[in-house]
Amino acid sequence: MMNRRTLGHAALCATAVAWLGLPLSALAADEAPDALVKRLSADVLEKIRTDKNLKAGDINRVISLVDRDILPHVNFRRMTAAAVGPGWRQATPEQQGRLQEEFKTLLVRTYSGALNQVNTNVSINVKPLRAQPQDKDVLVRTEILGRGDPIQLDYRLEKTPGEGAGWKIYNLNVMGVWLVDTYRSQFAQEINAKGVDGLIEALAARNKANAGSGGKAS
């Protein structure tokens, strides 16, 4: 499991680049995934540098950005289903909706607390994309460059057809640890012990406790 220090230093300045930099305009369906990641990374760094409330980790500001700018460009249903694992198929549509909402809240509160760690010296290096033009699922590898050693941040994206077509993020790898995998083992324990409703209750309780501690994840 990724510990709090790793999350605090790496995920919050790195994963924020993935979650908080998405623009209001629809992404071009033909935009290459590595070009998309490069553009989004530049956008979020500029937002953090210029928005004092966002940089301070204002939870309401972060939630607003997630709902308005981010979720339309992330396959969050797939991300939540992968984190929940086999228990997802056992869940009713209502339970799946609750799981997505509580998981979103958990991620937002986890990654909002240290945005002020992002400084003006941070930059993004997007590595050459190893993919074929016909690929529908790709890995985009990046590094966060700043003080200290580079921070690995990799993105899994899938290309979606139809309305809203384009590349959508569905998993993140921070310093060798995939976000979905980090939570899957925790969620499996809750489901095995208390079922899907037990996991929902545990997530809700954790989010309530985090809210009471000023938005910092426990």
PDB file of C-alpha atoms in Angstrom:
ATOM      1  CA  MET A   1       0.000   0.000   0.000  1.00  0.00           C
ATOM      2  CA  MET A   2       1.253   3.481  -0.810  1.00  0.00           C
ATOM      3  CA  ASN A   3       2.001   5.277   2.458  1.00  0.00           C
ATOM      4  CA  ARG A   4       0.999   8.826   3.353  1.00  0.00           C
ATOM      5  CA  ARG A   5       4.460  10.259   2.812  1.00  0.00           C
ATOM      6  CA  THR A   6       4.578   8.867  -0.713  1.00  0.00           C
ATOM      7  CA  LEU A   7       1.078  10.133  -1.419  1.00  0.00           C
ATOM      8  CA  GLY A   8       1.842  13.496   0.101  1.00  0.00           C
ATOM      9  CA  HIS A   9       5.039  14.130  -1.814  1.00  0.00           C
ATOM     10  CA  ALA A  10       4.519  12.297  -5.083  1.00  0.00           C
ATOM     11  CA  ALA A  11       0.854  11.764  -5.733  1.00  0.00           C
ATOM     12  CA  LEU A  12      -0.330  15.172  -4.674  1.00  0.00           C
ATOM     13  CA  CYS A  13       2.003  17.157  -6.883  1.00  0.00           C
ATOM     14  CA  ALA A  14       2.030  14.558  -9.638  1.00  0.00           C
ATOM     15  CA  THR A  15      -1.491  13.175  -9.707  1.00  0.00           C
ATOM     16  CA  ALA A  16      -2.854  16.678  -9.441  1.00  0.00           C
ATOM     17  CA  VAL A  17      -1.387  17.233 -12.871  1.00  0.00           C
ATOM     18  CA  ALA A  18      -3.636  14.500 -14.167  1.00  0.00           C
ATOM     19  CA  TRP A  19      -6.782  15.440 -12.261  1.00  0.00           C
ATOM     20  CA  LEU A  20      -6.844  19.213 -12.196  1.00  0.00           C
ATOM     21  CA  GLY A  21      -5.575  20.354 -15.564  1.00  0.00           C
ATOM     22  CA  LEU A  22      -8.394  19.407 -17.887  1.00  0.00           C
ATOM     23  CA  PRO A  23      -9.892  22.291 -19.882  1.00  0.00           C
ATOM     24  CA  LEU A  24     -13.547  23.165 -20.252  1.00  0.00           C
ATOM     25  CA  SER A  25     -13.552  22.611 -24.009  1.00  0.00           C
ATOM     26  CA  ALA A  26     -14.059  19.113 -25.368  1.00  0.00           C
ATOM     27  CA  LEU A  27     -10.865  17.267 -26.194  1.00  0.00           C
ATOM     28  CA  ALA A  28     -10.197  16.767 -29.879  1.00  0.00           C
ATOM     29  CA  ALA A  29     -11.031  13.222 -30.910  1.00  0.00           C
ATOM     30  CA  ASP A  30      -7.897  13.029 -33.061  1.00  0.00           C
ATOM     31  CA  GLU A  31      -5.482  14.455 -30.481  1.00  0.00           C
ATOM     32  CA  ALA A  32      -2.657  12.036 -29.772  1.00  0.00           C
ATOM     33  CA  PRO A  33      -2.622  10.712 -26.193  1.00  0.00           C
ATOM     34  CA  ASP A  34       0.891  11.954 -25.432  1.00  0.00           C
ATOM     35  CA  ALA A  35       0.047  15.376 -26.847  1.00  0.00           C
ATOM     36  CA  LEU A  36      -3.068  15.412 -24.689  1.00  0.00           C
ATOM     37  CA  VAL A  37      -1.101  14.585 -21.536  1.00  0.00           C
ATOM     38  CA  LYS A  38       1.505  17.244 -22.347  1.00  0.00           C
ATOM     39  CA  ARG A  39      -1.165  19.897 -22.849  1.00  0.00           C
ATOM     40  CA  LEU A  40      -3.089  18.957 -19.730  1.00  0.00           C
ATOM     41  CA  SER A  41       0.067  18.960 -17.645  1.00  0.00           C
ATOM     42  CA  ALA A  42       0.962  22.464 -18.772  1.00  0.00           C
ATOM     43  CA  ASP A  43      -2.603  23.632 -18.098  1.00  0.00           C
ATOM     44  CA  VAL A  44      -2.713  22.352 -14.536  1.00  0.00           C
ATOM     45  CA  LEU A  45       0.657  23.774 -13.586  1.00  0.00           C
ATOM     46  CA  GLU A  46      -0.486  27.168 -14.802  1.00  0.00           C
ATOM     47  CA  LYS A  47      -3.757  26.867 -12.854  1.00  0.00           C
ATOM     48  CA  ILE A  48      -1.991  25.950  -9.637  1.00  0.00           C
ATOM     49  CA  ARG A  49       0.471  28.784 -10.014  1.00  0.00           C
ATOM     50  CA  THR A  50      -2.227  31.394 -10.613  1.00  0.00           C
ATOM     51  CA  ASP A  51      -5.137  30.169  -8.472  1.00  0.00           C
ATOM     52  CA  LYS A  52      -4.313  30.759  -4.820  1.00  0.00           C
ATOM     53  CA  ASN A  53      -7.332  28.824  -3.562  1.00  0.00           C
ATOM     54  CA  LEU A  54      -6.503  25.819  -5.682  1.00  0.00           C
ATOM     55  CA  LYS A  55      -2.847  25.904  -4.706  1.00  0.00           C
ATOM     56  CA  ALA A  56      -3.872  26.021  -1.045  1.00  0.00           C
ATOM     57  CA  GLY A  57      -5.903  22.832  -1.502  1.00  0.00           C
ATOM     58  CA  ASP A  58      -9.318  24.481  -1.046  1.00  0.00           C
ATOM     59  CA  ILE A  59     -11.521  21.382  -1.059  1.00  0.00           C
ATOM     60  CA  ASN A  60     -14.569  23.140  -2.516  1.00  0.00           C
ATOM     61  CA  ARG A  61     -12.464  24.572  -5.328  1.00  0.00           C
ATOM     62  CA  VAL A  62     -10.995  21.149  -6.058  1.00  0.00           C
ATOM     63  CA  ILE A  63     -14.400  19.434  -6.033  1.00  0.00           C
ATOM     64  CA  SER A  64     -15.773  22.062  -8.401  1.00  0.00           C
ATOM     65  CA  LEU A  65     -12.943  21.474 -10.846  1.00  0.00           C
ATOM     66  CA  VAL A  66     -13.341  17.709 -10.646  1.00  0.00           C
ATOM     67  CA  ASP A  67     -17.072  17.806 -11.368  1.00  0.00           C
ATOM     68  CA  ARG A  68     -16.935  20.447 -14.078  1.00  0.00           C
ATOM     69  CA  ASP A  69     -13.632  19.890 -15.866  1.00  0.00           C
ATOM     70  CA  ILE A  70     -12.278  16.453 -15.089  1.00  0.00           C
ATOM     71  CA  LEU A  71     -14.862  13.686 -14.960  1.00  0.00           C
ATOM     72  CA  PRO A  72     -16.013  14.261 -18.554  1.00  0.00           C
ATOM     73  CA  HIS A  73     -12.482  13.295 -19.647  1.00  0.00           C
ATOM     74  CA  VAL A  74     -11.902  10.337 -17.339  1.00  0.00           C
ATOM     75  CA  ASN A  75     -13.517   6.913 -17.552  1.00  0.00           C
ATOM     76  CA  PHE A  76     -14.281   7.029 -13.863  1.00  0.00           C
ATOM     77  CA  ARG A  77     -16.779   4.203 -14.040  1.00  0.00           C
ATOM     78  CA  ARG A  78     -14.058   1.908 -15.372  1.00  0.00           C
ATOM     79  CA  MET A  79     -11.618   3.179 -12.769  1.00  0.00           C
ATOM     80  CA  THR A  80     -14.060   2.555  -9.916  1.00  0.00           C
ATOM     81  CA  ALA A  81     -15.048  -0.874 -11.253  1.00  0.00           C
ATOM     82  CA  ALA A  82     -11.396  -1.906 -11.473  1.00  0.00           C
ATOM     83  CA  ALA A  83     -10.706  -0.684  -7.938  1.00  0.00           C
ATOM     84  CA  VAL A  84     -13.727  -2.519  -6.531  1.00  0.00           C
ATOM     85  CA  GLY A  85     -12.854  -5.690  -8.451  1.00  0.00           C
ATOM     86  CA  PRO A  86     -15.267  -8.667  -8.681  1.00  0.00           C
ATOM     87  CA  GLY A  87     -17.569  -7.012  -6.165  1.00  0.00           C
ATOM     88  CA  TRP A  88     -18.538  -4.462  -8.806  1.00  0.00           C
ATOM     89  CA  ARG A  89     -20.555  -7.084 -10.688  1.00  0.00           C
ATOM     90  CA  GLN A  90     -22.430  -7.921  -7.487  1.00  0.00           C
ATOM     91  CA  ALA A  91     -23.440  -4.302  -6.946  1.00  0.00           C
ATOM     92  CA  THR A  92     -26.795  -2.896  -8.019  1.00  0.00           C
ATOM     93  CA  PRO A  93     -26.844   0.225 -10.243  1.00  0.00           C
ATOM     94  CA  GLU A  94     -27.626   2.296  -7.133  1.00  0.00           C
ATOM     95  CA  GLN A  95     -24.696   0.774  -5.244  1.00  0.00           C
ATOM     96  CA  GLN A  96     -22.403   1.373  -8.216  1.00  0.00           C
ATOM     97  CA  GLY A  97     -23.431   5.017  -8.234  1.00  0.00           C
ATOM     98  CA  ARG A  98     -22.698   5.315  -4.516  1.00  0.00           C
ATOM     99  CA  LEU A  99     -19.334   3.620  -4.957  1.00  0.00           C
ATOM    100  CA  GLN A 100     -18.339   6.038  -7.701  1.00  0.00           C
ATOM    101  CA  GLU A 101     -19.371   9.054  -5.634  1.00  0.00           C
ATOM    102  CA  GLU A 102     -17.603   7.929  -2.455  1.00  0.00           C
ATOM    103  CA  PHE A 103     -14.479   6.871  -4.369  1.00  0.00           C
ATOM    104  CA  LYS A 104     -14.373  10.241  -6.122  1.00  0.00           C
ATOM    105  CA  THR A 105     -14.655  12.038  -2.782  1.00  0.00           C
ATOM    106  CA  LEU A 106     -11.891   9.878  -1.340  1.00  0.00           C
ATOM    107  CA  LEU A 107      -9.538  10.679  -4.225  1.00  0.00           C
ATOM    108  CA  VAL A 108     -10.329  14.385  -4.178  1.00  0.00           C
ATOM    109  CA  ARG A 109      -9.669  14.680  -0.452  1.00  0.00           C
ATOM    110  CA  THR A 110      -6.550  12.534  -0.690  1.00  0.00           C
ATOM    111  CA  TYR A 111      -4.990  14.616  -3.444  1.00  0.00           C
ATOM    112  CA  SER A 112      -6.131  18.113  -2.500  1.00  0.00           C
ATOM    113  CA  GLY A 113      -4.203  18.520   0.737  1.00  0.00           C
ATOM    114  CA  ALA A 114      -0.750  19.215  -0.662  1.00  0.00           C
ATOM    115  CA  LEU A 115      -1.250  21.142  -3.857  1.00  0.00           C
ATOM    116  CA  ASN A 116       0.795  23.885  -2.256  1.00  0.00           C
ATOM    117  CA  GLN A 117       3.808  21.584  -2.698  1.00  0.00           C
ATOM    118  CA  VAL A 118       3.718  22.336  -6.414  1.00  0.00           C
ATOM    119  CA  ASN A 119       6.138  25.194  -7.036  1.00  0.00           C
ATOM    120  CA  THR A 120       7.203  27.289  -9.976  1.00  0.00           C
ATOM    121  CA  ASN A 121      10.206  25.071 -10.617  1.00  0.00           C
ATOM    122  CA  VAL A 122       8.116  21.994 -11.491  1.00  0.00           C
ATOM    123  CA  SER A 123       8.031  20.895 -15.127  1.00  0.00           C
ATOM    124  CA  ILE A 124       6.777  17.863 -17.040  1.00  0.00           C
ATOM    125  CA  ASN A 125       8.768  15.590 -19.324  1.00  0.00           C
ATOM    126  CA  VAL A 126       6.545  13.458 -21.570  1.00  0.00           C
ATOM    127  CA  LYS A 127       8.492  10.469 -22.847  1.00  0.00           C
ATOM    128  CA  PRO A 128       8.210   9.178 -26.431  1.00  0.00           C
ATOM    129  CA  LEU A 129       5.003   7.213 -26.962  1.00  0.00           C
ATOM    130  CA  ARG A 130       5.441   3.535 -27.737  1.00  0.00           C
ATOM    131  CA  ALA A 131       2.215   2.776 -29.604  1.00  0.00           C
ATOM    132  CA  GLN A 132       0.817   2.047 -33.031  1.00  0.00           C
ATOM    133  CA  PRO A 133      -1.654   4.376 -34.769  1.00  0.00           C
ATOM    134  CA  GLN A 134      -4.395   1.744 -34.503  1.00  0.00           C
ATOM    135  CA  ASP A 135      -3.951   1.168 -30.753  1.00  0.00           C
ATOM    136  CA  LYS A 136      -6.998   1.919 -28.597  1.00  0.00           C
ATOM    137  CA  ASP A 137      -5.284   1.469 -25.220  1.00  0.00           C
ATOM    138  CA  VAL A 138      -1.941   3.126 -24.521  1.00  0.00           C
ATOM    139  CA  LEU A 139       0.565   3.953 -21.797  1.00  0.00           C
ATOM    140  CA  VAL A 140       1.867   7.518 -21.652  1.00  0.00           C
ATOM    141  CA  ARG A 141       4.964   7.825 -19.493  1.00  0.00           C
ATOM    142  CA  THR A 142       5.995  11.115 -17.897  1.00  0.00           C
ATOM    143  CA  GLU A 143       8.325  12.488 -15.271  1.00  0.00           C
ATOM    144  CA  ILE A 144       7.700  15.350 -12.867  1.00  0.00           C
ATOM    145  CA  LEU A 145      10.904  17.368 -12.704  1.00  0.00           C
ATOM    146  CA  GLY A 146      11.667  19.719  -9.850  1.00  0.00           C
ATOM    147  CA  ARG A 147      13.536  19.533  -6.601  1.00  0.00           C
ATOM    148  CA  GLY A 148      15.023  16.144  -5.863  1.00  0.00           C
ATOM    149  CA  ASP A 149      14.710  13.044  -8.015  1.00  0.00           C
ATOM    150  CA  PRO A 150      12.233  12.895 -10.910  1.00  0.00           C
ATOM    151  CA  ILE A 151       8.788  11.560  -9.987  1.00  0.00           C
ATOM    152  CA  GLN A 152       7.406   8.863 -12.272  1.00  0.00           C
ATOM    153  CA  LEU A 153       3.814   9.466 -13.359  1.00  0.00           C
ATOM    154  CA  ASP A 154       2.351   7.179 -16.004  1.00  0.00           C
ATOM    155  CA  TYR A 155      -1.142   7.320 -17.500  1.00  0.00           C
ATOM    156  CA  ARG A 156      -3.309   4.549 -18.922  1.00  0.00           C
ATOM    157  CA  LEU A 157      -5.684   5.910 -21.553  1.00  0.00           C
ATOM    158  CA  GLU A 158      -8.304   4.346 -23.786  1.00  0.00           C
ATOM    159  CA  LYS A 159      -9.770   5.753 -26.974  1.00  0.00           C
ATOM    160  CA  THR A 160     -13.545   5.985 -26.833  1.00  0.00           C
ATOM    161  CA  PRO A 161     -15.833   6.118 -29.871  1.00  0.00           C
ATOM    162  CA  GLY A 162     -19.075   7.962 -30.512  1.00  0.00           C
ATOM    163  CA  GLU A 163     -20.211  11.123 -28.763  1.00  0.00           C
ATOM    164  CA  GLY A 164     -17.400  12.627 -26.721  1.00  0.00           C
ATOM    165  CA  ALA A 165     -14.882  10.523 -28.614  1.00  0.00           C
ATOM    166  CA  GLY A 166     -11.273  10.890 -27.606  1.00  0.00           C
ATOM    167  CA  TRP A 167      -8.706   9.587 -25.165  1.00  0.00           C
ATOM    168  CA  LYS A 168      -9.820   9.086 -21.569  1.00  0.00           C
ATOM    169  CA  ILE A 169      -7.646   8.386 -18.534  1.00  0.00           C
ATOM    170  CA  TYR A 170      -8.597   5.313 -16.509  1.00  0.00           C
ATOM    171  CA  ASN A 171      -5.561   4.632 -14.335  1.00  0.00           C
ATOM    172  CA  LEU A 172      -2.442   6.343 -12.991  1.00  0.00           C
ATOM    173  CA  ASN A 173       0.925   5.010 -11.930  1.00  0.00           C
ATOM    174  CA  VAL A 174       2.747   7.101  -9.335  1.00  0.00           C
ATOM    175  CA  MET A 175       6.318   5.996  -8.674  1.00  0.00           C
ATOM    176  CA  GLY A 176       5.640   2.426  -9.762  1.00  0.00           C
ATOM    177  CA  VAL A 177       2.307   1.997  -7.974  1.00  0.00           C
ATOM    178  CA  TRP A 178      -0.942   1.907  -9.948  1.00  0.00           C
ATOM    179  CA  LEU A 179      -3.705   3.893  -8.265  1.00  0.00           C
ATOM    180  CA  VAL A 180      -6.366   1.240  -8.927  1.00  0.00           C
ATOM    181  CA  ASP A 181      -4.183  -1.522  -7.496  1.00  0.00           C
ATOM    182  CA  THR A 182      -3.539   0.543  -4.380  1.00  0.00           C
ATOM    183  CA  TYR A 183      -7.211   0.533  -3.505  1.00  0.00           C
ATOM    184  CA  ARG A 184      -8.298  -2.859  -4.866  1.00  0.00           C
ATOM    185  CA  SER A 185      -6.848  -4.896  -1.999  1.00  0.00           C
ATOM    186  CA  GLN A 186      -8.351  -2.538   0.591  1.00  0.00           C
ATOM    187  CA  PHE A 187     -11.772  -2.657  -1.051  1.00  0.00           C
ATOM    188  CA  ALA A 188     -11.662  -6.450  -1.409  1.00  0.00           C
ATOM    189  CA  GLN A 189     -11.146  -6.825   2.330  1.00  0.00           C
ATOM    190  CA  GLU A 190     -14.181  -4.671   3.079  1.00  0.00           C
ATOM    191  CA  ILE A 191     -16.368  -6.532   0.581  1.00  0.00           C
ATOM    192  CA  ASN A 192     -15.272  -9.941   1.854  1.00  0.00           C
ATOM    193  CA  ALA A 193     -16.046  -8.894   5.410  1.00  0.00           C
ATOM    194  CA  LYS A 194     -19.249  -6.872   5.006  1.00  0.00           C
ATOM    195  CA  GLY A 195     -20.322  -6.959   1.375  1.00  0.00           C
ATOM    196  CA  VAL A 196     -20.762  -4.082  -1.061  1.00  0.00           C
ATOM    197  CA  ASP A 197     -22.824  -2.054   1.409  1.00  0.00           C
ATOM    198  CA  GLY A 198     -20.036  -2.496   3.929  1.00  0.00           C
ATOM    199  CA  LEU A 199     -17.525  -0.987   1.509  1.00  0.00           C
ATOM    200  CA  ILE A 200     -19.847   1.942   0.805  1.00  0.00           C
ATOM    201  CA  GLU A 201     -20.294   2.557   4.531  1.00  0.00           C
ATOM    202  CA  ALA A 202     -16.533   2.327   5.130  1.00  0.00           C
ATOM    203  CA  LEU A 203     -15.787   4.823   2.355  1.00  0.00           C
ATOM    204  CA  ALA A 204     -18.477   7.199   3.582  1.00  0.00           C
ATOM    205  CA  ALA A 205     -17.116   7.022   7.134  1.00  0.00           C
ATOM    206  CA  ARG A 206     -13.569   7.631   5.931  1.00  0.00           C
ATOM    207  CA  ASN A 207     -14.667  10.611   3.850  1.00  0.00           C
ATOM    208  CA  LYS A 208     -16.615  12.032   6.796  1.00  0.00           C
ATOM    209  CA  ALA A 209     -13.567  11.664   9.045  1.00  0.00           C
ATOM    210  CA  ASN A 210     -11.349  13.324   6.438  1.00  0.00           C
ATOM    211  CA  ALA A 211     -13.810  16.201   6.111  1.00  0.00           C
ATOM    212  CA  GLY A 212     -13.723  16.648   9.877  1.00  0.00           C
ATOM    213  CA  SER A 213      -9.930  16.825   9.808  1.00  0.00           C
ATOM    214  CA  GLY A 214      -9.970  19.731   7.362  1.00  0.00           C
ATOM    215  CA  GLY A 215      -9.958  17.704   4.168  1.00  0.00           C
ATOM    216  CA  LYS A 216      -6.699  15.863   4.815  1.00  0.00           C
ATOM    217  CA  ALA A 217      -6.874  12.162   4.061  1.00  0.00           C
ATOM    218  CA  SER A 218      -6.305   9.782   6.924  1.00  0.00           C
TER     219      SER A 218
END
